Short mmCIF file of C-alpha atoms (C1' of nucleotides) in Angstrom, two decimals:
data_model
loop_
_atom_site.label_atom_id
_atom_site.label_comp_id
_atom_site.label_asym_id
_atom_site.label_seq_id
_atom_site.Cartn_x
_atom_site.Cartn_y
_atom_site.Cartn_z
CA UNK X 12 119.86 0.09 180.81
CA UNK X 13 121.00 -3.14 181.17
CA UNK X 14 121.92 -3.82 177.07
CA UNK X 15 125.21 -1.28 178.70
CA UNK X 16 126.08 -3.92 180.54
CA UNK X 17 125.93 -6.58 178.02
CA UNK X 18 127.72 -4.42 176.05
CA UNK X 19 131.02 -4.23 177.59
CA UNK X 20 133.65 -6.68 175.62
CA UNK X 21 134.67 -7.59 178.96
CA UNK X 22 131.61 -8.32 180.73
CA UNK X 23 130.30 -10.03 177.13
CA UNK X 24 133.30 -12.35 178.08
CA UNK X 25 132.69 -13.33 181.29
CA UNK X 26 128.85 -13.85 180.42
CA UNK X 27 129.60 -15.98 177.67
CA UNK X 28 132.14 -18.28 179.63
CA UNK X 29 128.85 -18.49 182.46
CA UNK X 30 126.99 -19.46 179.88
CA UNK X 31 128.17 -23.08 179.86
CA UNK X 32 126.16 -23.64 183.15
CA UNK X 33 129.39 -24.03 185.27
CA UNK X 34 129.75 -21.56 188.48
CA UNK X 35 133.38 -20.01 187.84
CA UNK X 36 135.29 -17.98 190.24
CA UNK X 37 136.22 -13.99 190.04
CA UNK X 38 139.49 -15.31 188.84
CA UNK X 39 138.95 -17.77 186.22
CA UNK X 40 136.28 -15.19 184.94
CA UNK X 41 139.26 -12.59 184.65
CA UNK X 42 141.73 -14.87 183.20
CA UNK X 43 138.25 -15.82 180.58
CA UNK X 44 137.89 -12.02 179.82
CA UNK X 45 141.45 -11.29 179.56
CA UNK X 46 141.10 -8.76 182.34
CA UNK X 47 143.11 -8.04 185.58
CA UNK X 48 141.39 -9.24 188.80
CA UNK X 49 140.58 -5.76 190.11
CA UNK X 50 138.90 -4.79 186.70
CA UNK X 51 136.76 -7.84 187.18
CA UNK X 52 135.57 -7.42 190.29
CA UNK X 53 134.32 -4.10 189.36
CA UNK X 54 132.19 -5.46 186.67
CA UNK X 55 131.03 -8.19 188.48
CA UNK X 56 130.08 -5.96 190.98
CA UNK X 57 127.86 -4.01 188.47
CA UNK X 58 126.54 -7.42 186.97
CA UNK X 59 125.60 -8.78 190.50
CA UNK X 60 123.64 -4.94 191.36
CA UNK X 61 122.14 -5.72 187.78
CA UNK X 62 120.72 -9.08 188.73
CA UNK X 63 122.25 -10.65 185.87
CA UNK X 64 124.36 -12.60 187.67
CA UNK X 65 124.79 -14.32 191.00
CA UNK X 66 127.30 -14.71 193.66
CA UNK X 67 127.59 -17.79 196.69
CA UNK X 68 130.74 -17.24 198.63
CA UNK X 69 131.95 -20.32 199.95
CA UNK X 70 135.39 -19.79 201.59
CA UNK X 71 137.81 -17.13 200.04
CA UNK X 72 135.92 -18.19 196.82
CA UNK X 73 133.14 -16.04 195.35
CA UNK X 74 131.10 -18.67 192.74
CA UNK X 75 129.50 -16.67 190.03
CA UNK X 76 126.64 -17.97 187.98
CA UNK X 77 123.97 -16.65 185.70
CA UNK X 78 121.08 -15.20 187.80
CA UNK X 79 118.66 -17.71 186.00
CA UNK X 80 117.02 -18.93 183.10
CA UNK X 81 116.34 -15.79 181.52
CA UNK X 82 119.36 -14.65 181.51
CA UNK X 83 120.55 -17.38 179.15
CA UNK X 84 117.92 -17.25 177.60
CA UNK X 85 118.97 -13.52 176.50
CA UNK X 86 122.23 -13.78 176.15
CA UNK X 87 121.69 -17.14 173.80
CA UNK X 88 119.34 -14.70 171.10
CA UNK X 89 121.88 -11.99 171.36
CA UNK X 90 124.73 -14.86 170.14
CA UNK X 91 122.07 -15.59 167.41
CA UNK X 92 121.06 -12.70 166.39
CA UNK X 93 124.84 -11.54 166.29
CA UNK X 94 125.89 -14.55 164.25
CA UNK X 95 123.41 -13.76 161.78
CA UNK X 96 124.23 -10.43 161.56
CA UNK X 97 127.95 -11.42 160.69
CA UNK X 98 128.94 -10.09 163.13
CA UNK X 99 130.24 -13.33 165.41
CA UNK X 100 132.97 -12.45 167.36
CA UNK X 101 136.36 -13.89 167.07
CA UNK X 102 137.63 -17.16 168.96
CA UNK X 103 136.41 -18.81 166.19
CA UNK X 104 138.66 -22.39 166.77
CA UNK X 105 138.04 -26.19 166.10
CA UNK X 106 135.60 -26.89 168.40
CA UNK X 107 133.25 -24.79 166.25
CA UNK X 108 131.79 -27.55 164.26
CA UNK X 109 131.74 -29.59 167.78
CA UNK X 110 129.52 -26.62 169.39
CA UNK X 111 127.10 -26.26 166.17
CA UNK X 112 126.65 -30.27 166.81
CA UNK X 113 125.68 -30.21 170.49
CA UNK X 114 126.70 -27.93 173.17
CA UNK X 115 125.00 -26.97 176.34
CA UNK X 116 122.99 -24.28 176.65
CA UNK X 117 123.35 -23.07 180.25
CA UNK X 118 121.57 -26.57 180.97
CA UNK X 119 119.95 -28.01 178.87
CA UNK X 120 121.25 -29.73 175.40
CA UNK X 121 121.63 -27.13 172.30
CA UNK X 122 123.28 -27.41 168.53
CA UNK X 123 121.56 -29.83 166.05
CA UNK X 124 121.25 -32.60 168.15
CA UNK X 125 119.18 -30.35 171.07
CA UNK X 126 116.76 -29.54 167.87
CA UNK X 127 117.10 -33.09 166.92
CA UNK X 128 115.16 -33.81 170.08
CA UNK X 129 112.92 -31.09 169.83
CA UNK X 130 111.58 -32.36 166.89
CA UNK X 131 111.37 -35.65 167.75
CA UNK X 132 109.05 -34.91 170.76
CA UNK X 133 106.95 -32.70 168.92
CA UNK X 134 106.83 -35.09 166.10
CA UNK X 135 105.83 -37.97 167.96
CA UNK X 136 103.20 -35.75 169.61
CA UNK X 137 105.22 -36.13 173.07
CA UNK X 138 104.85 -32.83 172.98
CA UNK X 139 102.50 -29.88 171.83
CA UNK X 140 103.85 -26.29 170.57
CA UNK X 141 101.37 -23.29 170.82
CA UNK X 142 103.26 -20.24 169.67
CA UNK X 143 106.37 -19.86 172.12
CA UNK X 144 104.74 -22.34 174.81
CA UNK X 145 105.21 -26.07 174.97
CA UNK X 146 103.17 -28.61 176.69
CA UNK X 147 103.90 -32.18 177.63
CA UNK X 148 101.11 -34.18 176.67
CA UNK X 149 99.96 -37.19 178.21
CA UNK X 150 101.36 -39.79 175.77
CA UNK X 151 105.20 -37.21 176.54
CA UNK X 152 104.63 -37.91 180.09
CA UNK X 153 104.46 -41.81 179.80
CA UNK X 154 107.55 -41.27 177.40
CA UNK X 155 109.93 -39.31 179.45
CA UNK X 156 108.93 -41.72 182.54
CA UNK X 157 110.04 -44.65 180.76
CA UNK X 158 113.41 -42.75 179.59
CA UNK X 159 114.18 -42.60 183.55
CA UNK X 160 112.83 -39.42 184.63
CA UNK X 161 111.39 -38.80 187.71
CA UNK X 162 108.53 -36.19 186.85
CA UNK X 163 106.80 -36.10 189.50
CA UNK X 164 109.54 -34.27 191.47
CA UNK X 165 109.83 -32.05 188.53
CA UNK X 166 106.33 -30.67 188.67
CA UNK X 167 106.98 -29.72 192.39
CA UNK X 168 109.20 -27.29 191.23
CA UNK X 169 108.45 -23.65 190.74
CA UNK X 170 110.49 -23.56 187.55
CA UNK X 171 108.46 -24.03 184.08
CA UNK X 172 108.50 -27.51 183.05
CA UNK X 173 109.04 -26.88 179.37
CA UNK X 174 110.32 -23.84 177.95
CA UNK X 175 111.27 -23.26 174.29
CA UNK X 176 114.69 -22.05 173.33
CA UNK X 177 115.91 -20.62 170.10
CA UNK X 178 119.05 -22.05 169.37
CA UNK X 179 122.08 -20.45 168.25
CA UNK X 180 123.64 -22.38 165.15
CA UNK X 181 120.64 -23.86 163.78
CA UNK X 182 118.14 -20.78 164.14
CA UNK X 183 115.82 -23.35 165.14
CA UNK X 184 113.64 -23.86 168.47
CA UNK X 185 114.55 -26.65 171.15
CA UNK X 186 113.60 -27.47 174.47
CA UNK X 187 114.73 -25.82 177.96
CA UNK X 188 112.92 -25.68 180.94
CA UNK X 189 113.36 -28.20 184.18
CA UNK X 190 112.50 -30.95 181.67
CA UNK X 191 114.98 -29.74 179.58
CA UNK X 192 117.35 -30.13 182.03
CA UNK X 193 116.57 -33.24 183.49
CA UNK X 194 116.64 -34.86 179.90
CA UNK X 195 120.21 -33.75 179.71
CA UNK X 196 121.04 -35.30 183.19
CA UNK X 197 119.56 -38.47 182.08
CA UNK X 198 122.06 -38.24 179.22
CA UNK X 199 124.90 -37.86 181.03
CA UNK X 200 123.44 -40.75 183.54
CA UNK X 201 123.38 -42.96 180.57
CA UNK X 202 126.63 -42.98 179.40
CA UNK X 203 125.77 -41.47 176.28
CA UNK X 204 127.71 -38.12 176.33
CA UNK X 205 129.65 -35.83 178.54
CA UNK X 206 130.84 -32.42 179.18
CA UNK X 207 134.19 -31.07 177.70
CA UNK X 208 136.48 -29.26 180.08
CA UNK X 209 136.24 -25.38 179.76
CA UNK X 210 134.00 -25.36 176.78
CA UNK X 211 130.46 -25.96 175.93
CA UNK X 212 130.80 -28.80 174.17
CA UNK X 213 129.09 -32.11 174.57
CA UNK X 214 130.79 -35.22 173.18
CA UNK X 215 128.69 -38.34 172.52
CA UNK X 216 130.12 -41.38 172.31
CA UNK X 217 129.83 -43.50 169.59
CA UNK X 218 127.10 -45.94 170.67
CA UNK X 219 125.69 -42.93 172.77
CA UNK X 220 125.06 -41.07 169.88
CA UNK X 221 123.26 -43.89 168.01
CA UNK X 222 121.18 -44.70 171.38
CA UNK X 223 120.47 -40.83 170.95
CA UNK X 224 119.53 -41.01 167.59
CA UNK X 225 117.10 -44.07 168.07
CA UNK X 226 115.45 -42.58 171.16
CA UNK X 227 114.84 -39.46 169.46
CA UNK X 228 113.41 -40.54 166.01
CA UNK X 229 111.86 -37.96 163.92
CA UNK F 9 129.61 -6.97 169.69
CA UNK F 10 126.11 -5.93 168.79
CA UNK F 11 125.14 -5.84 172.48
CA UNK F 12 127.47 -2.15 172.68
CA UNK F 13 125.11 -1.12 169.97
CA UNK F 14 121.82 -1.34 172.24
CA UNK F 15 123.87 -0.36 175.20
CA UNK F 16 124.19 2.90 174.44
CA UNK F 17 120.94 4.92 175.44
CA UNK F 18 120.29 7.22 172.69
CA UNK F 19 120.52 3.99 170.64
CA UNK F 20 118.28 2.08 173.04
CA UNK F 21 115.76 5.42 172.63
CA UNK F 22 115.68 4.93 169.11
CA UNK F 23 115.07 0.71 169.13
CA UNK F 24 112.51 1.09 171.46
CA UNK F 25 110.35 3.68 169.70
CA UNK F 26 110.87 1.54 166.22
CA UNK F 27 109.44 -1.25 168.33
CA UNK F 28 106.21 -0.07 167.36
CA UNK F 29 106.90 -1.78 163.96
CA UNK F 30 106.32 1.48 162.09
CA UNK F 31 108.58 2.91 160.02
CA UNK F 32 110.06 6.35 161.79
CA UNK F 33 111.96 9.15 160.08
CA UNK F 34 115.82 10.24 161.31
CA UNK F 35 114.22 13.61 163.07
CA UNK F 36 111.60 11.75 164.66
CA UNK F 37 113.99 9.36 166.04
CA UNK F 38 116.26 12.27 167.29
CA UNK F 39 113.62 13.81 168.71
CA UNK F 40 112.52 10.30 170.53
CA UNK F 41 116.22 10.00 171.80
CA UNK F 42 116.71 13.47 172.27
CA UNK F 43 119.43 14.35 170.87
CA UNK F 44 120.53 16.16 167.63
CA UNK F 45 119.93 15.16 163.78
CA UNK F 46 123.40 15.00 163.16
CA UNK F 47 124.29 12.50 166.47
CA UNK F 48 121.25 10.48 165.21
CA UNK F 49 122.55 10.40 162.17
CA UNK F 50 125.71 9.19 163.28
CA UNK F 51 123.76 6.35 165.47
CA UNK F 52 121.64 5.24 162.57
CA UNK F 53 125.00 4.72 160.61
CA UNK F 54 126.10 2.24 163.36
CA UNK F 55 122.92 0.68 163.34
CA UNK F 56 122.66 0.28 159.48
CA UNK F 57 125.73 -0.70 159.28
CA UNK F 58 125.17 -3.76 162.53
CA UNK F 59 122.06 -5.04 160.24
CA UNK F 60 119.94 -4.19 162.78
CA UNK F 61 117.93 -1.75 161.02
CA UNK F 62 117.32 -1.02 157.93
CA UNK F 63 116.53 2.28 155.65
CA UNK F 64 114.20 3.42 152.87
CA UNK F 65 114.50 6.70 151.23
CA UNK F 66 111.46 8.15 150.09
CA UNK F 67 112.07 12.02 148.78
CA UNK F 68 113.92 13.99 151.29
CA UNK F 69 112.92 11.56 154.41
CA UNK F 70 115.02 8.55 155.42
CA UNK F 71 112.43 5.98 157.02
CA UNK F 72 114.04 3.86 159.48
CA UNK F 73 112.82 0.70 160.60
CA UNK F 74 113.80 -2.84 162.09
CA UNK F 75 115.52 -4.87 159.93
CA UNK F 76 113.35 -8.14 160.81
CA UNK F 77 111.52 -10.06 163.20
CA UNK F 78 114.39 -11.44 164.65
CA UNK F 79 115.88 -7.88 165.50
CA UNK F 80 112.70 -7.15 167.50
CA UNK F 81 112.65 -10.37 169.86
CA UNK F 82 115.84 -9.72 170.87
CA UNK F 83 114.81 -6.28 171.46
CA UNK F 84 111.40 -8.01 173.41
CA UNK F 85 113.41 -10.15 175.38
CA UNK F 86 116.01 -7.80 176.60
CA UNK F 87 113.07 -5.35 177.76
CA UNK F 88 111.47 -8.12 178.96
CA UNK F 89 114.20 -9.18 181.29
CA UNK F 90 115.22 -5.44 182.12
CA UNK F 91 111.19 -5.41 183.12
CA UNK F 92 111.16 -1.99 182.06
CA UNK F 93 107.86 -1.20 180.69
CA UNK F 94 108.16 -0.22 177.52
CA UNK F 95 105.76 3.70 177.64
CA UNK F 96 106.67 3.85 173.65
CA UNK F 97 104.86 7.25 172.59
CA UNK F 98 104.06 7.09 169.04
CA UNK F 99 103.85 10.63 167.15
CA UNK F 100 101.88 9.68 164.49
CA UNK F 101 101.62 12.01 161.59
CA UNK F 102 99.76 15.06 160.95
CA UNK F 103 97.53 16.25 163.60
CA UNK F 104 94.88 17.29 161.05
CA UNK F 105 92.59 14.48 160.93
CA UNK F 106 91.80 15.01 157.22
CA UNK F 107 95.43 15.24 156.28
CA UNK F 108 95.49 11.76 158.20
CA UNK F 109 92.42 10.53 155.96
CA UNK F 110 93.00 11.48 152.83
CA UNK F 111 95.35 13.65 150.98
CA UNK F 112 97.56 13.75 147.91
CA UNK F 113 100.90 12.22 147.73
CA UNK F 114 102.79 14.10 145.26
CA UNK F 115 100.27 13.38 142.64
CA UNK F 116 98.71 9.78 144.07
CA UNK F 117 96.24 9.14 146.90
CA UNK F 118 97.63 8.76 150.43
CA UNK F 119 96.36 8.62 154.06
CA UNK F 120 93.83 5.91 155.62
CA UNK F 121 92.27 5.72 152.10
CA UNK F 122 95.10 5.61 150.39
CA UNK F 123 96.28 2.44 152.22
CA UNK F 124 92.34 1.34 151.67
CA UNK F 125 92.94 1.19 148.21
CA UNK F 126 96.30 -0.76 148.12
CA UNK F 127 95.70 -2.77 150.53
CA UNK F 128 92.27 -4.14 148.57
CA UNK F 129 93.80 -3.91 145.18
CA UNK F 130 96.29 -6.54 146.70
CA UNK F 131 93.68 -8.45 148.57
CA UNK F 132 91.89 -8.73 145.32
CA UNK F 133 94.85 -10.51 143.58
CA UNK F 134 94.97 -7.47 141.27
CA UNK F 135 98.79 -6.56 142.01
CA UNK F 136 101.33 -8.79 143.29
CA UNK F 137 103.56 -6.97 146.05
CA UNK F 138 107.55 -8.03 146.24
CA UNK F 139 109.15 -6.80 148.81
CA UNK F 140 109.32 -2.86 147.48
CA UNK F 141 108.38 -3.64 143.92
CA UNK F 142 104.55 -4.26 142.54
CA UNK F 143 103.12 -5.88 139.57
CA UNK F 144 100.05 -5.37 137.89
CA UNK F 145 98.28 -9.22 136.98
CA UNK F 146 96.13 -9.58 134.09
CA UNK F 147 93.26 -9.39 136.23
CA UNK F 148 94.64 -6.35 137.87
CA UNK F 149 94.56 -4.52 134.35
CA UNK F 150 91.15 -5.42 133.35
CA UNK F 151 89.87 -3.95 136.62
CA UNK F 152 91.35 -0.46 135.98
CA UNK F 153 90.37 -0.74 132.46
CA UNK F 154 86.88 -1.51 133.86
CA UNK F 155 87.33 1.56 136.21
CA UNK F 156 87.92 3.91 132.88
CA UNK F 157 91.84 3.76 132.94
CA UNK F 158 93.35 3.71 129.57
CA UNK F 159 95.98 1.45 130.74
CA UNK F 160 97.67 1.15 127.28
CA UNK F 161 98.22 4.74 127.29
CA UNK F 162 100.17 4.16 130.50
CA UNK F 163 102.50 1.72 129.45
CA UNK F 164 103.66 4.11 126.97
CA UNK F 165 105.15 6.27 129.63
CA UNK F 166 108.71 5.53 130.31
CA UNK F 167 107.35 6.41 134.32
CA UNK F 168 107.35 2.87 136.17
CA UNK F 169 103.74 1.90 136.75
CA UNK F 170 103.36 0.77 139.88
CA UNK F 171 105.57 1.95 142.68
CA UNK F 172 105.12 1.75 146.12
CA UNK F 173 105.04 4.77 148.65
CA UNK F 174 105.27 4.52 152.30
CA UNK F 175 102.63 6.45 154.14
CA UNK F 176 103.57 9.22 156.37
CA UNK F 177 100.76 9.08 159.11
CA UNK F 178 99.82 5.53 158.43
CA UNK F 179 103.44 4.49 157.82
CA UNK F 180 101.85 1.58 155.50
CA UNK F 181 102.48 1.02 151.81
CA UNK F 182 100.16 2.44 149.07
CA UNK F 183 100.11 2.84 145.52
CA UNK F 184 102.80 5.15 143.80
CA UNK F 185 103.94 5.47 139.85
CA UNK F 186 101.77 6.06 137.20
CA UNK F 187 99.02 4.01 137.92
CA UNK F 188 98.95 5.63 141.48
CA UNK F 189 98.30 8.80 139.48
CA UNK F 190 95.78 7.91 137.20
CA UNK F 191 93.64 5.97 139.69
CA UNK F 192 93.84 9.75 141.92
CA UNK F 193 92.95 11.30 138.12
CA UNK F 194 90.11 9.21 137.81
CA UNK F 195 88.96 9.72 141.27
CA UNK F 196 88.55 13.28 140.59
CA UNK F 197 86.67 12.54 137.09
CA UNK F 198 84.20 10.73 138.16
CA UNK F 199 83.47 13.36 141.23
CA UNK F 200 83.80 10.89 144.15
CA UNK F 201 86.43 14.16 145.76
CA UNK F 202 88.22 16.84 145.09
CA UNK F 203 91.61 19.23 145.92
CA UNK F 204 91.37 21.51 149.23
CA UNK F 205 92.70 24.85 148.01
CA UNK F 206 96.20 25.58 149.59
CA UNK F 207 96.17 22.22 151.01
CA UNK F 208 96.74 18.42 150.40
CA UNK F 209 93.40 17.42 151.20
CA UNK F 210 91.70 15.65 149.35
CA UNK F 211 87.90 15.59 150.30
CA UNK F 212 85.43 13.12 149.73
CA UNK F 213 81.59 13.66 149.02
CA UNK F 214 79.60 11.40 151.08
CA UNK F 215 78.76 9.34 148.05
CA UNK F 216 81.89 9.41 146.55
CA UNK F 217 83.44 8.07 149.99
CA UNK F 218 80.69 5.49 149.53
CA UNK F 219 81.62 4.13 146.44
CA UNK F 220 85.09 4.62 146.90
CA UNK F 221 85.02 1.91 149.54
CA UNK F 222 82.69 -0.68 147.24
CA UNK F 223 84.90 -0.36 144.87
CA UNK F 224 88.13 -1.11 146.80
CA UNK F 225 86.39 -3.59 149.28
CA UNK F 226 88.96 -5.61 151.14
"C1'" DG I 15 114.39 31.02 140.55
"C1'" DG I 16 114.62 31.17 145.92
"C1'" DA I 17 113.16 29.44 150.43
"C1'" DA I 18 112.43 25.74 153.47
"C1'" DT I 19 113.10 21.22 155.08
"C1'" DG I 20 115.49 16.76 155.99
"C1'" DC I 21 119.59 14.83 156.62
"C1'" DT I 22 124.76 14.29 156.46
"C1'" DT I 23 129.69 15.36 157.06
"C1'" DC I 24 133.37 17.53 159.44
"C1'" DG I 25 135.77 18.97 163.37
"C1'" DA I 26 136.39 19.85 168.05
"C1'" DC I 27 135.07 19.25 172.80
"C1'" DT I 28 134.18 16.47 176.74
"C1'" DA I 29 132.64 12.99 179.85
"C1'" DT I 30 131.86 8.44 180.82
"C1'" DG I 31 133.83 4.48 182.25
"C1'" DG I 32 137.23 0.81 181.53
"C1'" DT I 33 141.87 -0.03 182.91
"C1'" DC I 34 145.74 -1.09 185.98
"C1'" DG I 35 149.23 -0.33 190.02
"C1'" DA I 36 149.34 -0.21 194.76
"C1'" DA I 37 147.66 -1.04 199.04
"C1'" DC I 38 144.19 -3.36 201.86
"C1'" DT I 39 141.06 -7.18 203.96
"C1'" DA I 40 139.85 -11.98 204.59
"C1'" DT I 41 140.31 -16.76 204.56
"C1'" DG I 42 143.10 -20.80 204.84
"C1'" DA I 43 147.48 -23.50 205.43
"C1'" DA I 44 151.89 -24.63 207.74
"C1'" DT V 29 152.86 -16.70 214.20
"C1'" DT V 30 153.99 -16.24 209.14
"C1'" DC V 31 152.99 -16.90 204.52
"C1'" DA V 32 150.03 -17.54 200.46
"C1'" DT V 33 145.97 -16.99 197.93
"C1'" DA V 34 141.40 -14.73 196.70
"C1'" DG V 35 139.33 -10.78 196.24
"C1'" DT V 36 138.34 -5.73 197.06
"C1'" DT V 37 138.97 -0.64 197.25
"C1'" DC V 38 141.25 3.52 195.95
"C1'" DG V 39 143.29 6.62 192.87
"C1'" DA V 40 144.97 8.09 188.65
"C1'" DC V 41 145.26 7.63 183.73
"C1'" DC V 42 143.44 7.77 179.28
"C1'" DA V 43 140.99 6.10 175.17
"C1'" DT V 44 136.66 5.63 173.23
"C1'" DA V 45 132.84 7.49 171.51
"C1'" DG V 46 128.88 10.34 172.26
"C1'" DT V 47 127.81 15.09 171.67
"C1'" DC V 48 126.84 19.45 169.22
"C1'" DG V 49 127.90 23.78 166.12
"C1'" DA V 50 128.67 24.98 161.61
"C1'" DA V 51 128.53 24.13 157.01
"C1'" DG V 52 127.11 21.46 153.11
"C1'" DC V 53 124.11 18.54 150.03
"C1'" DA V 54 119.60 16.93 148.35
"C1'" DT V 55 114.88 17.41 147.79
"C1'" DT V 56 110.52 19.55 147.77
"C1'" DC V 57 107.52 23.54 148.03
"C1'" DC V 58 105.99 28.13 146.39
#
DNA sequence: GGAATGCTTCGACTATGGTCGAACTATGAA
DNA sequence: TTCATAGTTCGACCATAGTCGAAGCATTCC
């Protein structure tokens, strides 16, 4: 069963420090979980047979990253469900109110600011929500072309194009998918925010944040 | 960590089978995980306790369910990504059909009909339901009075009128208390059924089944 | 009243699996 | 070559917690 594996303080560790996107190595996952490098290995090991994770060896480095989508997807509702249940777990520090305000979530933009942007596409009717679907309309497409996107080369790809994600802090839905992920690229492209080291967090700038804000009326 | 909780497989058993959305009784679930009363008991503590599900006593059973919606996406999702399909057997209730249809609760109507008749007084706007507690409205009481209850001699009782029961083969709420009882009463008087000797079955009359349903349309 | 059922608590047993030390392989650098 | 770093495998230890038997409580049935 693979909530067993999820289970595991350790392996809960390591998971959440893949969950900022970033591939880390077996060590920096150990030093993450608090763990000695052989114990790691064994559960990444057990992960990788799992399919919850994924490995690309490059040198005498072995990159692990979440298998895909899904799995942050998971892992994201677990956090949720867990923080509603009062049952968060501890490293609760200063960036706290930072995550809750926008953080990524494995690539795409979470927190208030990735609902912020939900809304504002589905308010503007850039976007149409059926249940747990979401469609870009036609008057979305013209709008995420002129924000810089290049969506024709994001409909070649296999992955969904819009996916709906239910975010951790806010309870609330927001949008992952490729477009998702492009529309966080663009932000980073634009000067408008960028990634903390070793955390989650994504600071906007000042003028960033009001470009943000204006782009993404509600 | 809430993900140890759903780890563990006897737990993972007992999720799954309340993923049916019914409402499922310690022994059942012990017999779903198979293992012992007393470990289930033990597990159901844990699980109580994580907010993840959630209890109702009703006589000598303990009816467990999911605590919300929430509880079972995660639950969805998780099987979902474990793409383990889901073969949830549900033991549903008494295996005599006319136990399952109609029988006495106690001293108030349960079974199919028994829902029948909550479910339409509610429909009707004649009781208001509050999570476990239910209130008669004003037009409520003038349609039992109009059905031959002598409501006022009810009230006089220091027995709670309306009280809601959870069904054991339908696992869905019906009517309970005092009124529960009189409605049954008057069921009797007016010959629409009557008591199986040496059994809880209560059996219609072909008319009586006929205007049992008019009456409690939904 | 007594019998039967549903469930819990207590205590003891046990097995799973997480943990680390030590030794090993593999890649890269000097 | 030699050394250093990254990671793995092996073996042993041991704590957690899942398990059940026995006994007890609560409720309903007859």
């Amino acid at each position: 069963m693979i909530g067993a594996l999820i289970g595991d303080p350790a392996r809960a560790n390591m998971l959440t420090a893949l969950m900022s996107g970033k591939a880390l190595t077996a060590s920096e996952l150990a030093a993450e979980a608090g763990i000695t490098p052989q114990t790691a290995s064994s559960h990444l090991s057990k992960l990788e047979a799992a399919n919850l994770t994924r490995q690309r060896k490059q040198g005498r480095h072995r990159y692990i990253s979440l298998a895909n989508d899904d799995v942050g997807g998971v892992l994201e509702a677990l956090m949720g469900l867990a923080a509603k249940c009062g049952h968060v777990r501890a490293r609760t520090g200063p960036r706290d109110p930072a995550l809750r305000r926008a953080r990524v979530c494995y690539n795409h933009l979470a927190g208030e600011l990735g609902v912020r942007l939900h809304d504002s596409l589905k308010a503007n009717g850039f976007v149409r929500e059926e249940g747990e679907d979401i469609d870009l309309t036609d008057r979305g497409a013209a709008f995420v072309r002129e924000f810089g996107i290049d969506l024709d080369a994001l409909s070649t790809l296999r992955r969904p194009l819009c996916l709906s994600c239910l975010d951790w802090s806010a309870r609330r839905t927001h949008l992952a998918g490729s477009l998702g992920t492009a529309l966080l690229d663009r932000i980073y492209t634009l000067g408008w925010a960028r990634r903390e080291e070793n955390s989650r967090v994504i600071s906007f700038n000042r003028k960033g944040e009001q470009d943000f804000l204006k782009t993404f009326a509600v």
